[in-house]
PDB file of C-alpha atoms in Angstrom:
ATOM      1  CA  UNK A 271      60.534  76.804  99.994  1.00  0.00           C
ATOM      2  CA  UNK A 272      60.127  78.675  96.683  1.00  0.00           C
ATOM      3  CA  UNK A 273      56.927  80.363  97.855  1.00  0.00           C
ATOM      4  CA  UNK A 274      58.563  81.416 101.144  1.00  0.00           C
ATOM      5  CA  UNK A 275      61.642  82.737  99.333  1.00  0.00           C
ATOM      6  CA  UNK A 276      59.511  84.835  96.988  1.00  0.00           C
ATOM      7  CA  UNK A 277      57.502  86.240  99.916  1.00  0.00           C
ATOM      8  CA  UNK A 278      60.714  87.169 101.757  1.00  0.00           C
ATOM      9  CA  UNK A 279      62.130  88.904  98.687  1.00  0.00           C
ATOM     10  CA  UNK A 280      58.949  90.945  98.248  1.00  0.00           C
ATOM     11  CA  UNK A 281      58.639  91.790 101.951  1.00  0.00           C
ATOM     12  CA  UNK A 282      62.205  93.067 102.212  1.00  0.00           C
ATOM     13  CA  UNK A 283      61.842  95.317  99.168  1.00  0.00           C
ATOM     14  CA  UNK A 284      59.700  97.598 101.329  1.00  0.00           C
ATOM     15  CA  UNK A 285      61.963 100.192 103.003  1.00  0.00           C
ATOM     16  CA  UNK A 286      62.176 100.489 106.792  1.00  0.00           C
ATOM     17  CA  UNK A 287      61.768 103.936 108.305  1.00  0.00           C
ATOM     18  CA  UNK A 288      64.384 104.777 110.939  1.00  0.00           C
ATOM     19  CA  UNK A 289      64.409 108.261 112.526  1.00  0.00           C
ATOM     20  CA  UNK A 290      62.184 109.440 109.722  1.00  0.00           C
ATOM     21  CA  UNK A 291      64.545 108.222 106.980  1.00  0.00           C
ATOM     22  CA  UNK A 292      63.755 105.303 104.622  1.00  0.00           C
ATOM     23  CA  UNK A 293      66.370 102.519 104.789  1.00  0.00           C
ATOM     24  CA  UNK A 294      66.518  99.888 102.046  1.00  0.00           C
ATOM     25  CA  UNK A 295      67.677  96.348 102.811  1.00  0.00           C
ATOM     26  CA  UNK A 296      68.377  93.638 100.255  1.00  0.00           C
ATOM     27  CA  UNK A 297      68.392  89.879 100.705  1.00  0.00           C
ATOM     28  CA  UNK A 298      69.828  86.873  98.916  1.00  0.00           C
ATOM     29  CA  UNK A 299      68.559  83.385  99.714  1.00  0.00           C
ATOM     30  CA  UNK A 300      70.104  79.948  99.369  1.00  0.00           C
ATOM     31  CA  UNK A 301      67.876  76.879  99.619  1.00  0.00           C
ATOM     32  CA  UNK A 302      68.754  73.200 100.132  1.00  0.00           C
ATOM     33  CA  UNK A 303      65.900  70.692 100.020  1.00  0.00           C
ATOM     34  CA  UNK A 304      65.968  67.353 101.858  1.00  0.00           C
ATOM     35  CA  UNK A 305      66.333  64.542 101.045  1.00  0.00           C
ATOM     36  CA  UNK A 306      67.564  65.458  97.520  1.00  0.00           C
ATOM     37  CA  UNK A 307      70.431  67.612  98.853  1.00  0.00           C
ATOM     38  CA  UNK A 308      71.050  65.400 101.909  1.00  0.00           C
ATOM     39  CA  UNK A 309      69.523  64.417 105.228  1.00  0.00           C
ATOM     40  CA  UNK A 310      72.091  65.650 107.773  1.00  0.00           C
ATOM     41  CA  UNK A 311      71.559  69.141 109.181  1.00  0.00           C
ATOM     42  CA  UNK A 312      75.160  70.309 108.739  1.00  0.00           C
ATOM     43  CA  UNK A 313      75.265  69.024 105.166  1.00  0.00           C
ATOM     44  CA  UNK A 314      72.038  70.845 104.315  1.00  0.00           C
ATOM     45  CA  UNK A 315      73.345  74.076 105.861  1.00  0.00           C
ATOM     46  CA  UNK A 316      76.572  73.798 103.886  1.00  0.00           C
ATOM     47  CA  UNK A 317      74.708  73.244 100.624  1.00  0.00           C
ATOM     48  CA  UNK A 318      72.253  76.066 101.359  1.00  0.00           C
ATOM     49  CA  UNK A 319      75.307  78.290 101.825  1.00  0.00           C
ATOM     50  CA  UNK A 320      76.647  77.202  98.430  1.00  0.00           C
ATOM     51  CA  UNK A 321      73.267  78.105  96.895  1.00  0.00           C
ATOM     52  CA  UNK A 322      73.408  81.461  98.694  1.00  0.00           C
ATOM     53  CA  UNK A 323      76.846  82.111  97.180  1.00  0.00           C
ATOM     54  CA  UNK A 324      75.377  81.359  93.745  1.00  0.00           C
ATOM     55  CA  UNK A 325      72.473  83.770  94.379  1.00  0.00           C
ATOM     56  CA  UNK A 326      74.921  86.558  95.259  1.00  0.00           C
ATOM     57  CA  UNK A 327      77.007  85.784  92.196  1.00  0.00           C
ATOM     58  CA  UNK A 328      73.904  86.190  90.011  1.00  0.00           C
ATOM     59  CA  UNK A 329      73.453  89.777  91.138  1.00  0.00           C
ATOM     60  CA  UNK A 330      71.869  89.439  94.594  1.00  0.00           C
ATOM     61  CA  UNK A 331      68.219  90.045  95.418  1.00  0.00           C
ATOM     62  CA  UNK A 332      67.198  86.547  94.348  1.00  0.00           C
ATOM     63  CA  UNK A 333      67.045  82.949  95.585  1.00  0.00           C
ATOM     64  CA  UNK A 334      68.746  79.814  94.304  1.00  0.00           C
ATOM     65  CA  UNK A 335      68.049  76.167  95.073  1.00  0.00           C
ATOM     66  CA  UNK A 336      71.094  73.946  95.550  1.00  0.00           C
ATOM     67  CA  UNK A 337      72.051  71.586  92.752  1.00  0.00           C
ATOM     68  CA  UNK A 338      74.983  69.192  92.562  1.00  0.00           C
ATOM     69  CA  UNK A 339      76.420  71.279  89.707  1.00  0.00           C
ATOM     70  CA  UNK A 340      76.850  74.135  92.205  1.00  0.00           C
ATOM     71  CA  UNK A 341      78.769  71.862  94.526  1.00  0.00           C
ATOM     72  CA  UNK A 342      81.067  70.791  91.690  1.00  0.00           C
ATOM     73  CA  UNK A 343      81.692  74.438  90.779  1.00  0.00           C
ATOM     74  CA  UNK A 344      82.620  75.297  94.360  1.00  0.00           C
ATOM     75  CA  UNK A 345      85.012  72.328  94.542  1.00  0.00           C
ATOM     76  CA  UNK A 346      86.660  73.381  91.278  1.00  0.00           C
ATOM     77  CA  UNK A 347      87.003  76.963  92.483  1.00  0.00           C
ATOM     78  CA  UNK A 348      88.574  75.838  95.772  1.00  0.00           C
ATOM     79  CA  UNK A 349      91.064  73.736  93.828  1.00  0.00           C
ATOM     80  CA  UNK A 350      91.875  76.714  91.603  1.00  0.00           C
ATOM     81  CA  UNK A 351      92.423  78.835  94.748  1.00  0.00           C
ATOM     82  CA  UNK A 352      94.884  76.251  96.082  1.00  0.00           C
ATOM     83  CA  UNK A 353      96.637  76.102  92.708  1.00  0.00           C
ATOM     84  CA  UNK A 354      96.893  79.906  92.593  1.00  0.00           C
ATOM     85  CA  UNK A 355      98.528  79.961  96.037  1.00  0.00           C
ATOM     86  CA  UNK A 356     101.102  77.476  94.758  1.00  0.00           C
ATOM     87  CA  UNK A 357     101.629  79.510  91.584  1.00  0.00           C
ATOM     88  CA  UNK A 358     102.294  82.646  93.649  1.00  0.00           C
ATOM     89  CA  UNK A 359     104.673  80.708  95.865  1.00  0.00           C
ATOM     90  CA  UNK A 360     106.738  79.142  93.076  1.00  0.00           C
ATOM     91  CA  UNK A 361     106.475  82.064  90.621  1.00  0.00           C
ATOM     92  CA  UNK A 362     106.751  79.746  87.609  1.00  0.00           C
ATOM     93  CA  UNK A 363     103.236  79.518  86.173  1.00  0.00           C
ATOM     94  CA  UNK A 364     102.292  83.215  86.253  1.00  0.00           C
ATOM     95  CA  UNK A 365     103.544  85.380  83.395  1.00  0.00           C
ATOM     96  CA  UNK A 366     103.293  88.964  82.228  1.00  0.00           C
ATOM     97  CA  UNK A 367     102.896  89.727  78.533  1.00  0.00           C
ATOM     98  CA  UNK A 368     103.558  93.243  77.264  1.00  0.00           C
ATOM     99  CA  UNK A 369     101.303  94.990  74.770  1.00  0.00           C
ATOM    100  CA  UNK A 370     102.952  98.000  73.071  1.00  0.00           C
ATOM    101  CA  UNK A 371     101.382 101.441  73.437  1.00  0.00           C
ATOM    102  CA  UNK A 372     101.631 103.679  70.370  1.00  0.00           C
ATOM    103  CA  UNK A 373     101.442 107.417  69.751  1.00  0.00           C
ATOM    104  CA  UNK A 374      99.404 108.853  66.862  1.00  0.00           C
ATOM    105  CA  UNK A 375     102.717 108.939  64.961  1.00  0.00           C
ATOM    106  CA  UNK A 376     102.978 105.125  65.325  1.00  0.00           C
ATOM    107  CA  UNK A 377     105.894 105.376  67.739  1.00  0.00           C
ATOM    108  CA  UNK A 378     106.063 103.045  70.753  1.00  0.00           C
ATOM    109  CA  UNK A 379     105.560 105.148  73.876  1.00  0.00           C
ATOM    110  CA  UNK A 380     105.349 102.339  76.413  1.00  0.00           C
ATOM    111  CA  UNK A 381     103.755  99.001  77.189  1.00  0.00           C
ATOM    112  CA  UNK A 382     100.830  97.569  79.145  1.00  0.00           C
ATOM    113  CA  UNK A 383     101.524  94.571  81.378  1.00  0.00           C
ATOM    114  CA  UNK A 384      98.946  91.796  80.914  1.00  0.00           C
ATOM    115  CA  UNK A 385      98.728  88.955  83.434  1.00  0.00           C
ATOM    116  CA  UNK A 386      98.468  85.358  82.211  1.00  0.00           C
ATOM    117  CA  UNK A 387      98.388  82.057  84.087  1.00  0.00           C
ATOM    118  CA  UNK A 388      99.444  78.860  82.376  1.00  0.00           C
ATOM    119  CA  UNK A 389      97.805  76.281  84.620  1.00  0.00           C
ATOM    120  CA  UNK A 390      99.558  72.891  84.647  1.00  0.00           C
ATOM    121  CA  UNK A 391      96.246  71.055  84.141  1.00  0.00           C
ATOM    122  CA  UNK A 392      93.762  73.513  82.579  1.00  0.00           C
ATOM    123  CA  UNK A 393      96.221  75.386  80.370  1.00  0.00           C
ATOM    124  CA  UNK A 394      95.699  79.112  79.803  1.00  0.00           C
ATOM    125  CA  UNK A 395      93.260  80.451  82.406  1.00  0.00           C
ATOM    126  CA  UNK A 396      90.957  83.379  81.668  1.00  0.00           C
ATOM    127  CA  UNK A 397      92.444  86.553  83.194  1.00  0.00           C
ATOM    128  CA  UNK A 398      88.938  87.610  84.301  1.00  0.00           C
ATOM    129  CA  UNK A 399      88.461  84.298  86.136  1.00  0.00           C
ATOM    130  CA  UNK A 400      91.954  84.520  87.626  1.00  0.00           C
ATOM    131  CA  UNK A 401      91.318  88.006  89.055  1.00  0.00           C
ATOM    132  CA  UNK A 402      87.888  87.049  90.428  1.00  0.00           C
ATOM    133  CA  UNK A 403      89.375  84.025  92.247  1.00  0.00           C
ATOM    134  CA  UNK A 404      92.193  86.184  93.637  1.00  0.00           C
ATOM    135  CA  UNK A 405      89.709  88.811  94.856  1.00  0.00           C
ATOM    136  CA  UNK A 406      87.346  86.351  96.520  1.00  0.00           C
ATOM    137  CA  UNK A 407      90.138  84.341  98.167  1.00  0.00           C
ATOM    138  CA  UNK A 408      91.984  87.369  99.568  1.00  0.00           C
ATOM    139  CA  UNK A 409      95.042  86.875  97.353  1.00  0.00           C
ATOM    140  CA  UNK A 410      94.551  89.961  95.182  1.00  0.00           C
ATOM    141  CA  UNK A 411      96.948  92.154  97.189  1.00  0.00           C
ATOM    142  CA  UNK A 412      99.726  89.577  96.959  1.00  0.00           C
ATOM    143  CA  UNK A 413      99.013  89.020  93.255  1.00  0.00           C
ATOM    144  CA  UNK A 414      98.883  92.766  92.575  1.00  0.00           C
ATOM    145  CA  UNK A 415     102.238  93.268  94.315  1.00  0.00           C
ATOM    146  CA  UNK A 416     103.763  90.487  92.196  1.00  0.00           C
ATOM    147  CA  UNK A 417     102.443  92.014  88.955  1.00  0.00           C
ATOM    148  CA  UNK A 418     103.709  95.514  89.793  1.00  0.00           C
ATOM    149  CA  UNK A 419     107.138  94.208  90.835  1.00  0.00           C
ATOM    150  CA  UNK A 420     107.571  92.125  87.663  1.00  0.00           C
ATOM    151  CA  UNK A 421     106.393  95.040  85.483  1.00  0.00           C
ATOM    152  CA  UNK A 422     108.883  97.382  87.173  1.00  0.00           C
ATOM    153  CA  UNK A 423     111.695  94.912  86.545  1.00  0.00           C
ATOM    154  CA  UNK A 424     110.788  94.700  82.862  1.00  0.00           C
ATOM    155  CA  UNK A 425     110.600  98.498  82.623  1.00  0.00           C
ATOM    156  CA  UNK A 426     114.208  98.661  83.868  1.00  0.00           C
ATOM    157  CA  UNK A 427     115.495  95.744  81.792  1.00  0.00           C
ATOM    158  CA  UNK A 428     113.893  96.847  78.509  1.00  0.00           C
ATOM    159  CA  UNK A 429     114.211 100.600  79.174  1.00  0.00           C
ATOM    160  CA  UNK A 430     110.470 101.073  78.516  1.00  0.00           C
ATOM    161  CA  UNK A 431     109.555 104.771  78.900  1.00  0.00           C
ATOM    162  CA  UNK A 432     106.095 104.033  80.358  1.00  0.00           C
ATOM    163  CA  UNK A 433     104.832 100.820  81.968  1.00  0.00           C
ATOM    164  CA  UNK A 434     101.091 100.551  82.471  1.00  0.00           C
ATOM    165  CA  UNK A 435      99.726  98.157  85.116  1.00  0.00           C
ATOM    166  CA  UNK A 436      96.082  97.245  85.776  1.00  0.00           C
ATOM    167  CA  UNK A 437      94.765  97.568  89.322  1.00  0.00           C
ATOM    168  CA  UNK A 438      91.761  95.766  90.819  1.00  0.00           C
ATOM    169  CA  UNK A 439      89.009  97.700  92.585  1.00  0.00           C
ATOM    170  CA  UNK A 440      89.590  95.475  95.623  1.00  0.00           C
ATOM    171  CA  UNK A 441      93.214  96.635  95.840  1.00  0.00           C
ATOM    172  CA  UNK A 442      92.025 100.238  96.109  1.00  0.00           C
ATOM    173  CA  UNK A 443      89.971  99.418  99.201  1.00  0.00           C
ATOM    174  CA  UNK A 444      93.246  99.226 101.119  1.00  0.00           C
ATOM    175  CA  UNK A 445      94.047 102.631 102.607  1.00  0.00           C
ATOM    176  CA  UNK A 446      97.754 101.750 102.442  1.00  0.00           C
ATOM    177  CA  UNK A 447      97.659 100.864  98.735  1.00  0.00           C
ATOM    178  CA  UNK A 448      99.617 103.929  97.625  1.00  0.00           C
ATOM    179  CA  UNK A 449     102.387 103.225 100.138  1.00  0.00           C
ATOM    180  CA  UNK A 450     102.601  99.578  98.964  1.00  0.00           C
ATOM    181  CA  UNK A 451     103.008 100.692  95.341  1.00  0.00           C
ATOM    182  CA  UNK A 452     105.592 103.361  96.102  1.00  0.00           C
ATOM    183  CA  UNK A 453     107.622 100.928  98.225  1.00  0.00           C
ATOM    184  CA  UNK A 454     107.796  98.393  95.366  1.00  0.00           C
ATOM    185  CA  UNK A 455     108.719 101.087  92.824  1.00  0.00           C
ATOM    186  CA  UNK A 456     111.517 102.358  95.078  1.00  0.00           C
ATOM    187  CA  UNK A 457     112.837  98.824  95.688  1.00  0.00           C
ATOM    188  CA  UNK A 458     112.999  98.159  91.934  1.00  0.00           C
ATOM    189  CA  UNK A 459     114.709 101.522  91.226  1.00  0.00           C
ATOM    190  CA  UNK A 460     112.114 102.763  88.739  1.00  0.00           C
ATOM    191  CA  UNK A 461     111.261 106.442  88.364  1.00  0.00           C
ATOM    192  CA  UNK A 462     107.568 106.817  89.405  1.00  0.00           C
ATOM    193  CA  UNK A 463     107.006 108.918  86.262  1.00  0.00           C
ATOM    194  CA  UNK A 464     107.499 105.747  84.218  1.00  0.00           C
ATOM    195  CA  UNK A 465     104.604 103.917  85.904  1.00  0.00           C
ATOM    196  CA  UNK A 466     100.920 104.246  85.005  1.00  0.00           C
ATOM    197  CA  UNK A 467      98.169 102.521  86.993  1.00  0.00           C
ATOM    198  CA  UNK A 468      94.941 101.663  85.190  1.00  0.00           C
ATOM    199  CA  UNK A 469      91.613 101.392  87.021  1.00  0.00           C
ATOM    200  CA  UNK A 470      88.044 100.900  85.828  1.00  0.00           C
ATOM    201  CA  UNK A 471      85.151 103.278  86.394  1.00  0.00           C
ATOM    202  CA  UNK A 472      83.683 101.153  89.187  1.00  0.00           C
ATOM    203  CA  UNK A 473      86.632 102.153  91.381  1.00  0.00           C
ATOM    204  CA  UNK A 474      85.438 105.758  91.272  1.00  0.00           C
ATOM    205  CA  UNK A 475      82.003 104.819  92.570  1.00  0.00           C
ATOM    206  CA  UNK A 476      82.727 102.314  95.345  1.00  0.00           C
ATOM    207  CA  UNK A 477      84.739 104.500  97.740  1.00  0.00           C
ATOM    208  CA  UNK A 478      85.270 107.940  96.198  1.00  0.00           C
ATOM    209  CA  UNK A 479      86.872 109.683  99.204  1.00  0.00           C
ATOM    210  CA  UNK A 480      89.499 106.964  99.742  1.00  0.00           C
ATOM    211  CA  UNK A 481      90.110 106.690  95.990  1.00  0.00           C
ATOM    212  CA  UNK A 482      90.786 110.415  95.682  1.00  0.00           C
ATOM    213  CA  UNK A 483      93.277 110.301  98.578  1.00  0.00           C
ATOM    214  CA  UNK A 484      95.105 107.346  97.051  1.00  0.00           C
ATOM    215  CA  UNK A 485      95.201 108.937  93.593  1.00  0.00           C
ATOM    216  CA  UNK A 486      96.513 112.212  95.005  1.00  0.00           C
ATOM    217  CA  UNK A 487      99.315 110.440  96.904  1.00  0.00           C
ATOM    218  CA  UNK A 488     100.322 108.450  93.819  1.00  0.00           C
ATOM    219  CA  UNK A 489     100.230 111.436  91.474  1.00  0.00           C
ATOM    220  CA  UNK A 490     102.211 113.610  93.868  1.00  0.00           C
ATOM    221  CA  UNK A 491     104.944 110.976  93.630  1.00  0.00           C
ATOM    222  CA  UNK A 492     104.805 111.144  89.809  1.00  0.00           C
ATOM    223  CA  UNK A 493     102.723 108.047  88.998  1.00  0.00           C
ATOM    224  CA  UNK A 494     100.087 108.503  86.289  1.00  0.00           C
ATOM    225  CA  UNK A 495      96.481 107.333  86.675  1.00  0.00           C
ATOM    226  CA  UNK A 496      94.384 106.116  83.737  1.00  0.00           C
ATOM    227  CA  UNK A 497      90.672 105.238  83.615  1.00  0.00           C
ATOM    228  CA  UNK A 498      90.273 102.034  81.600  1.00  0.00           C
ATOM    229  CA  UNK A 499      87.170 100.984  79.608  1.00  0.00           C
ATOM    230  CA  UNK A 500      85.716 104.497  79.852  1.00  0.00           C
ATOM    231  CA  UNK A 501      82.253 104.433  78.321  1.00  0.00           C
ATOM    232  CA  UNK A 502      81.178 100.961  79.444  1.00  0.00           C
ATOM    233  CA  UNK A 503      79.872 101.843  82.910  1.00  0.00           C
ATOM    234  CA  UNK A 504      78.704 105.031  84.562  1.00  0.00           C
ATOM    235  CA  UNK A 505      80.718 107.334  82.297  1.00  0.00           C
ATOM    236  CA  UNK A 506      80.394 110.901  83.469  1.00  0.00           C
ATOM    237  CA  UNK A 507      82.356 114.029  82.694  1.00  0.00           C
ATOM    238  CA  UNK A 508      82.190 114.772  86.424  1.00  0.00           C
ATOM    239  CA  UNK A 509      84.963 112.182  86.823  1.00  0.00           C
ATOM    240  CA  UNK A 510      87.292 114.535  84.991  1.00  0.00           C
ATOM    241  CA  UNK A 511      86.488 117.350  87.405  1.00  0.00           C
ATOM    242  CA  UNK A 512      86.351 115.400  90.665  1.00  0.00           C
ATOM    243  CA  UNK A 513      89.085 112.791  90.304  1.00  0.00           C
ATOM    244  CA  UNK A 514      92.812 113.408  89.824  1.00  0.00           C
ATOM    245  CA  UNK A 515      93.402 111.313  86.672  1.00  0.00           C
ATOM    246  CA  UNK A 516      95.779 111.728  83.721  1.00  0.00           C
ATOM    247  CA  UNK A 517      94.288 109.637  80.930  1.00  0.00           C
ATOM    248  CA  UNK A 518      91.053 108.125  79.665  1.00  0.00           C
ATOM    249  CA  UNK A 519      91.134 104.874  77.720  1.00  0.00           C
ATOM    250  CA  UNK A 520      87.876 105.129  75.799  1.00  0.00           C
ATOM    251  CA  UNK A 521      86.229 101.784  75.117  1.00  0.00           C
ATOM    252  CA  UNK A 522      85.437 101.129  71.462  1.00  0.00           C
ATOM    253  CA  UNK A 523      81.756 100.538  72.276  1.00  0.00           C
ATOM    254  CA  UNK A 524      81.610 104.225  73.176  1.00  0.00           C
ATOM    255  CA  UNK A 525      82.736 105.428  69.751  1.00  0.00           C
ATOM    256  CA  UNK A 526      82.232 102.630  67.236  1.00  0.00           C
ATOM    257  CA  UNK A 527      78.871 104.024  66.029  1.00  0.00           C
ATOM    258  CA  UNK A 528      80.131 107.600  65.499  1.00  0.00           C
ATOM    259  CA  UNK A 529      80.409 107.168  61.739  1.00  0.00           C
ATOM    260  CA  UNK A 530      76.748 106.138  61.600  1.00  0.00           C
TER     261      UNK A 530
END
């Protein structure tokens, strides 16, 4: 199985030529070996699929052989998905914390909303893990709507001049994302000029045409757009020319060696 997987990976690295143009195809492989992983066909297929999921999670273009630890991880993740659905339904476990934003004169100019989940069993869940589960389970739009609505309510209640909210790259794949945001902001009676949406650099690469349209619609309404973690990915000054953005949040890794 290992030898076959390696041969398949090598064979599919060679581009196909279609209408004179080279076309590259990638492959990820999941392997389940009998009788260690089971003896029933359906069980082996299910476990090979779990191994395939693990191969994709490791960056694709590789193979993984099923182990029981993978099965346990999948079970845990499914349970977390179910728990997250309940948390969204009851609205009691999810919380927003607010980090102040300061000017160079040390005056508070706004706040950034930070999502936290206090799980009834596991305690404080990693925000990175929480977002990845929401993205993979299809709950990210619902979760994003909840975060924006709660942040808008706090902006009104605390009279915060600027409320900054993080947005997932998956949310920006929805062509109606701008309309969803504007509808929530109108319902909560917040001036769009008081809302800033933060995205990472990967958003600018995945679907540039759609991203530009969404950004333009949001900015025309008065919402500000910020690029978060600038300097950690494919940082390019062309972003500043090609994308309608208002602010760059420069990651410390980009500047921490300047003094040296």
